[in-house]
Coordinates of C-alpha atoms in Angstrom, one line a residue:
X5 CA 7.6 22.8 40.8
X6 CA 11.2 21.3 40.6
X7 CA 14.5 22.6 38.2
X8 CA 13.3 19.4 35.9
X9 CA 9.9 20.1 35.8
X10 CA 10.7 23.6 34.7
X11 CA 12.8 22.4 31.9
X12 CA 10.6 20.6 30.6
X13 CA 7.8 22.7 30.3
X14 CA 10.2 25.7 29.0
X15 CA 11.4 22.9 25.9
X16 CA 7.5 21.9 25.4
X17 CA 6.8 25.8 24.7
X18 CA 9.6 26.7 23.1
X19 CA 8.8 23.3 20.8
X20 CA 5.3 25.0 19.9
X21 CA 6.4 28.4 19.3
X22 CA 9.0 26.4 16.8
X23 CA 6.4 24.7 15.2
X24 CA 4.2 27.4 15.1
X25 CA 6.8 29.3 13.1
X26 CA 7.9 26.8 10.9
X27 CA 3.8 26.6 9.8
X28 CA 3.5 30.5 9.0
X29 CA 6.8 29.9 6.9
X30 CA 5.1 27.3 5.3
X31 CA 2.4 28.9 4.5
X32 CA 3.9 31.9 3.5
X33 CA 5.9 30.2 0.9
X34 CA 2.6 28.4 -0.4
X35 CA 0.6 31.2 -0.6
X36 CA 3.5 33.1 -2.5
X37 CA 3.5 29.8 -5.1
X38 CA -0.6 30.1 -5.1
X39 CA 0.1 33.9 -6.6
X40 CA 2.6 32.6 -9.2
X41 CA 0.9 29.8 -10.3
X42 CA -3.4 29.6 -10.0
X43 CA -5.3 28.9 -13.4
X44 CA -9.2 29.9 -14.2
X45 CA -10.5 26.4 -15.7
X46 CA -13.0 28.4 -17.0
X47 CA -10.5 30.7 -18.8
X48 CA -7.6 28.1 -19.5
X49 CA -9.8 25.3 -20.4
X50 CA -11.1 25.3 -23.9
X51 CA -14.8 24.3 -23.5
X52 CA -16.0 24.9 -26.7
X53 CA -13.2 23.0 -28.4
X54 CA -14.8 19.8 -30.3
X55 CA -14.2 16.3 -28.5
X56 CA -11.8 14.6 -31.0
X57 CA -13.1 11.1 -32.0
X58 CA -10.7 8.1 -31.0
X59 CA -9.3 9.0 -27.8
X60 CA -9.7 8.0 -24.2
X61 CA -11.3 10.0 -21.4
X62 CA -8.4 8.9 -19.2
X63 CA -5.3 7.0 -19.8
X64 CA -6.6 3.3 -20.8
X65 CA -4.6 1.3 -17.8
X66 CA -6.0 3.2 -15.1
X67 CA -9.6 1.8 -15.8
X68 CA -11.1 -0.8 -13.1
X69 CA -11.3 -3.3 -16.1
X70 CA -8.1 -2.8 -18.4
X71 CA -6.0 -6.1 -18.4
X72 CA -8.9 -8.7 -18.4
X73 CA -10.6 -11.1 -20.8
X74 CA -13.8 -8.5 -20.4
X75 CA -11.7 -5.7 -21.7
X76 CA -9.8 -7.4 -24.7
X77 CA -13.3 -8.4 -25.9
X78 CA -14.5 -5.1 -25.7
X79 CA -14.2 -3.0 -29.3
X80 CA -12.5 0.2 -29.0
X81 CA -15.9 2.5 -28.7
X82 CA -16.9 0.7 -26.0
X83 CA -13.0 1.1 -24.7
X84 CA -13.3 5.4 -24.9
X85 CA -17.1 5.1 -23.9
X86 CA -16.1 3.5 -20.3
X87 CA -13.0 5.7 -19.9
X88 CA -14.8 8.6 -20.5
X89 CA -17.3 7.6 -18.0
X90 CA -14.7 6.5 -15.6
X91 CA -13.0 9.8 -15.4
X92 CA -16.3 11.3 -14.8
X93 CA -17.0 8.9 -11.9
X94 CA -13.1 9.8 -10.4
X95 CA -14.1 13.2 -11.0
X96 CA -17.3 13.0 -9.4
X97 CA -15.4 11.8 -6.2
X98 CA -13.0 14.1 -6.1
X99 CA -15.8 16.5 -6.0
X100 CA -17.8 14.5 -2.9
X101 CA -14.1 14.4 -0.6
X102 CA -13.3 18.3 -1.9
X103 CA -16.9 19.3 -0.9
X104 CA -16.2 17.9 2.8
X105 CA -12.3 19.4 2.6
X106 CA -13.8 22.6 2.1
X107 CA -16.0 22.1 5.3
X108 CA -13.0 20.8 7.4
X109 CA -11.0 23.4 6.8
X110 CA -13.5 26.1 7.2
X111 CA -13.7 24.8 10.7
X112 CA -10.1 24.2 11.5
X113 CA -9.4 27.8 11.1
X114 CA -12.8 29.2 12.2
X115 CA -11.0 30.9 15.7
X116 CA -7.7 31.5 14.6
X117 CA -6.6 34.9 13.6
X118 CA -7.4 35.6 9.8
X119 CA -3.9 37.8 9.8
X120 CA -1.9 34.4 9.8
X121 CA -0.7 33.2 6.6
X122 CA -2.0 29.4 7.3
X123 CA -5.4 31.0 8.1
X124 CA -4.8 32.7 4.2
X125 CA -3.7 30.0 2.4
X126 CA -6.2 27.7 4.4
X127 CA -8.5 30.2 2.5
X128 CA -6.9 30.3 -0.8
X129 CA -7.0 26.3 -0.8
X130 CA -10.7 26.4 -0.1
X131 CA -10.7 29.0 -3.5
X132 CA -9.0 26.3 -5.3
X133 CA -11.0 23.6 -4.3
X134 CA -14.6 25.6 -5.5
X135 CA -12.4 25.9 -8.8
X136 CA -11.6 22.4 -8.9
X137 CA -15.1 21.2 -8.3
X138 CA -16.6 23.0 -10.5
X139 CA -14.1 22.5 -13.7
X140 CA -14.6 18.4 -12.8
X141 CA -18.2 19.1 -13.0
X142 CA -17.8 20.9 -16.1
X143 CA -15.8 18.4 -17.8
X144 CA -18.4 15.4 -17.2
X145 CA -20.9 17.6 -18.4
X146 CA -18.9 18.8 -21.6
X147 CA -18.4 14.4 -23.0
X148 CA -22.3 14.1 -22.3
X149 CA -21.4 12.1 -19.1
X150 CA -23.7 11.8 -15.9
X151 CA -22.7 13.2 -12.9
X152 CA -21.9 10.3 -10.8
X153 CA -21.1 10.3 -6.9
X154 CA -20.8 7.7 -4.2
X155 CA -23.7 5.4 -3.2
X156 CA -26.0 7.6 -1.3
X157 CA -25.8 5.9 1.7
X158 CA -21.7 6.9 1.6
X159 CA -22.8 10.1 1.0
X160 CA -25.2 10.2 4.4
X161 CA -22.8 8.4 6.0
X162 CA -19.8 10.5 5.4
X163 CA -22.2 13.7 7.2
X164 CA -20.7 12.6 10.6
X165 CA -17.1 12.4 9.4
X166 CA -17.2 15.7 7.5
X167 CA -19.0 17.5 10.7
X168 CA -16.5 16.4 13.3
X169 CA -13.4 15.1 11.5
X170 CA -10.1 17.5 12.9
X171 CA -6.4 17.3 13.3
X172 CA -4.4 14.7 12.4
X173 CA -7.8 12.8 10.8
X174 CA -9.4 15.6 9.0
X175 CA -5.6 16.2 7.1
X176 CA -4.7 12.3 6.9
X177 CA -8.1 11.6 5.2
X178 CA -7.4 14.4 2.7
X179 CA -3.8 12.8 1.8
X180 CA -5.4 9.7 0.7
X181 CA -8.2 11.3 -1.7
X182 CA -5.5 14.0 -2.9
X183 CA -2.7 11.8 -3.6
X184 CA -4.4 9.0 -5.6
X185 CA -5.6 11.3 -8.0
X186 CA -2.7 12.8 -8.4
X187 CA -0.9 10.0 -9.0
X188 CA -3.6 9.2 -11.9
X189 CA -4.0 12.8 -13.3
X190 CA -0.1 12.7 -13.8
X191 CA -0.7 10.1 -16.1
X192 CA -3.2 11.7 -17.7
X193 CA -1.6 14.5 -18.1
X194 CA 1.3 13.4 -19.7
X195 CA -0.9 11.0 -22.4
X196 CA -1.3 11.7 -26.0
X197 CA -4.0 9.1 -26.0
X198 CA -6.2 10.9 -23.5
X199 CA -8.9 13.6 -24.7
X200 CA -7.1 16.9 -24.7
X201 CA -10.0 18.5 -21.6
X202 CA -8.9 15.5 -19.3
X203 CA -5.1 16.4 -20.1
X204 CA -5.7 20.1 -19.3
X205 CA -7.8 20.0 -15.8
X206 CA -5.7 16.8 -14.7
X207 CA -2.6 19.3 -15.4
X208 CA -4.5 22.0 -13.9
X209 CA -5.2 20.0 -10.7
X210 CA -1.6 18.4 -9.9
X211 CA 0.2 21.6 -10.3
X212 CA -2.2 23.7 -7.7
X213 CA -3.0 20.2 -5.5
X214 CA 0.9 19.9 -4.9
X215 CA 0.7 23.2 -2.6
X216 CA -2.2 21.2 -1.0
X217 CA -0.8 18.3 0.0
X218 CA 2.1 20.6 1.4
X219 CA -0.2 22.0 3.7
X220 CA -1.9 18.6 4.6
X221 CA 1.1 16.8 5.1
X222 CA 2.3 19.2 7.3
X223 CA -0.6 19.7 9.3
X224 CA -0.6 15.8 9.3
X225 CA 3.0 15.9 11.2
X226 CA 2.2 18.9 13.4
X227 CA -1.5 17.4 14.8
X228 CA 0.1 13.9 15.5
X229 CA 2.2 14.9 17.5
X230 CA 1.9 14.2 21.0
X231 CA -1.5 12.3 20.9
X232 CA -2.6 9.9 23.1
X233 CA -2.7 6.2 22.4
X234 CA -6.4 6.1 22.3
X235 CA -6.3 8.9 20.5
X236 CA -4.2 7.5 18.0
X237 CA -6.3 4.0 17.6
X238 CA -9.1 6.1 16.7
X239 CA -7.6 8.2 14.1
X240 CA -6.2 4.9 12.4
X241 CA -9.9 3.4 12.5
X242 CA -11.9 5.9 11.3
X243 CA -8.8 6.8 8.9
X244 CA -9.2 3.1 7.7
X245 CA -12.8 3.5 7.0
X246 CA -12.4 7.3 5.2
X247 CA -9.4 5.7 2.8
X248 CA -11.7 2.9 2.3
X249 CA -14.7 4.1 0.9
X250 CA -12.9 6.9 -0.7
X251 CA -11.0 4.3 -3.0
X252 CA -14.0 2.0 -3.8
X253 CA -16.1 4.7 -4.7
X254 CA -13.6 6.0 -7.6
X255 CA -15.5 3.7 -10.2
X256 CA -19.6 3.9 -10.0
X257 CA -21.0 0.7 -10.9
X258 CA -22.9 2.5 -13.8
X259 CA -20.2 2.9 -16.1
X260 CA -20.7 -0.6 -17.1
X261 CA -23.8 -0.6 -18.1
X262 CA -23.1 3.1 -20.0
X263 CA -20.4 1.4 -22.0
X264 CA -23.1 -1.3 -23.0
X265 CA -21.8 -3.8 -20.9
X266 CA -23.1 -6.5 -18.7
X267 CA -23.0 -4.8 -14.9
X268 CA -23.2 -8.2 -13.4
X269 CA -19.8 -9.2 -14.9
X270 CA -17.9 -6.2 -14.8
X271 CA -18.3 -5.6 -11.7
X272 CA -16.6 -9.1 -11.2
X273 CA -14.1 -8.2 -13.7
X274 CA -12.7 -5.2 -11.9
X275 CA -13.1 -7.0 -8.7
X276 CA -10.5 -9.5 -9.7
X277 CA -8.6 -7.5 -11.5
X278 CA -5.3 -7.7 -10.4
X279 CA -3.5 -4.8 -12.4
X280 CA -6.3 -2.2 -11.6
X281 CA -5.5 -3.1 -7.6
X282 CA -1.6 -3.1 -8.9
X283 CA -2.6 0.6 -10.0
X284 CA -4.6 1.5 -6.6
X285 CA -1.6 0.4 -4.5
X286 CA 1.0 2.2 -6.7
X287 CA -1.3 5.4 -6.6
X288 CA -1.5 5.4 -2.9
X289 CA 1.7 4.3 -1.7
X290 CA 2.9 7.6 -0.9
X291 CA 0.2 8.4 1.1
X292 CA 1.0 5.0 3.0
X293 CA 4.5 5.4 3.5
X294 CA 3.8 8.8 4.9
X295 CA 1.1 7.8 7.4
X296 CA 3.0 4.9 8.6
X297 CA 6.1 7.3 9.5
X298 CA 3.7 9.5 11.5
X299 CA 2.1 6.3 13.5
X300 CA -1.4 6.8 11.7
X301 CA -1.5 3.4 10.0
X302 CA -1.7 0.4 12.1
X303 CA -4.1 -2.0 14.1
X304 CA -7.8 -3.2 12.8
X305 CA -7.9 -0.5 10.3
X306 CA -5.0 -2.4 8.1
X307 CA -8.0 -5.4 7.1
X308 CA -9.6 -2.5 5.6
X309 CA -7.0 -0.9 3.4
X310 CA -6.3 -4.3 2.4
X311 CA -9.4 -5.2 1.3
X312 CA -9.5 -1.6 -0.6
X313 CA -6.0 -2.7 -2.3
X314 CA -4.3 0.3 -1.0
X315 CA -2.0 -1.9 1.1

């Protein structure tokens, strides 16, 4: 092997043991946050507390239909009944992508030494998410709202991705279903309008999620680095399809007809609605910008974000 050759492969592995290090920092200072800061919803949520009349289930602009001629024609029942519902279905989503994060990362770390702090906090997150899924249950279930989920055929579907997704995919496709909610439970959050349940599990979510997305962003740089170009195309397909049906299954067509609307013509509503795609591109544009630096955005896959609205 020549002096150059050498060099090289002494800069590669002293690059990896860098990186290496730099993750069990991270993940040291994450795990240190998760022991400051880590709610109960079923202790800091109020359950029992009675639903106040004559306020939204989620802030009014984020709904699929706020901003056309269907929603100024609605009364102002109809109005909380669909938001109500619509936070339910975003829950319900959350809960579907959380369900196959929890998988993921289950067998990311499945061979790695359990001493590590990213094995731990890998671990902690999966605590979190069990939390998380079960306080969005809870709060569909506490307005007298089904649960709703994507169409089962998503659901089947999404069995492949779930059981094989890795690397730079599996923590990419979390980025896009972590930091759109985010973006909308910040605004919930923060709105006097917005039941007081919705205000306190959207605040409970963003501030443990932001550890989250830490991690996945991280694990985003660290796993895309180095792949091959085919390698690369196929993480921005499949990518395209995961952000893709993620975002279109945030609102279940049955709201509609729950808010005692005509399904037919909602459904045409939202799809023209230009604000509610405004809202979807705002919400997710973080998520872009960051997957476009890392190379993970590109190619075929950009027809489907765009059709989504998340481009």
């Amino acid at each position: 092997m020549s002096i150059i050759h050498v060099r090289k492969a002494v800069n590669r592995s002293g690059s990896r043991l860098a990186r290496a290090g730099e993750r069990q920092d991270t993940a040291s200072r994450l795990l240190a946050s998760a022991a400051r800061k880590s709610y109960d919803p079923l202790v800091e949520v109020d359950w029992e507390a009675p639903i106040p009349a004559g306020l939204y289930g989620m802030t009014p602009e984020w709904s699929s239909l706020y901003g056309t001629d269907l929603w100024e024609s609605m009364t102002e029942d109809q109005r909380i009944t669909l938001t109500k519902h619509e936070a339910a279905s975003v829950a319900g989503t959350g809960i579907w992508f959380e369900m196959i994060l929890m998988q993921m990362l289950l067998r990311d770390i499945y061979s790695h030494d359990p001493s590590e702090p990213h094995v731990q906090f890998a671990l902690t997150e999966i605590a979190d998410e069990c939390r998380h899924s079960t306080m969005f249950a809870r709060s569909a279930q506490r307005f007298g709202v089904p649960s709703y989920r994507p169409k089962r055929w998503i659901r089947e579907s999404a069995r492949a991705f779930k059981a094989t997704a890795s690397g730079s995919l599996a923590y990419g496709g979390t980025l896009f279903a972590e930091e759109i909610l985010d973006m909308m439970q910040r605004d919930f959050m923060k709105d006097e309008r917005v039941q007081p349940i919705t205000r306190t599990v959207s605040k409970i979510h963003v501030l443990e999620e932001a550890r989250h997305i830490k991690f996945a962003r991280e694990e985003t740089v660290r796993r895309a680095d180095g792949i091959s170009w085919f390698t690369r195309a196929r993480i921005r397909l499949v990518l395209g399809v995961t952000a893709y049906f993620i975002v279109t299954s945030l609102v279940n067509d049955r709201v509609y007809e729950a808010a005692g609307l005509d399904p037919e013509r909602a459904r045409a509503a939202a799809k023209a609605n230009k604000h509610y795609h405004d809202m979807l591109r705002e919400g997710s544009a973080k998520t872009v910008e960051f997957l476009s630096e890392v190379g993970l955005i590109g190619g075929p896959s950009k027809l489907l974000l765009r059709r989504a609205h998340i481009i």
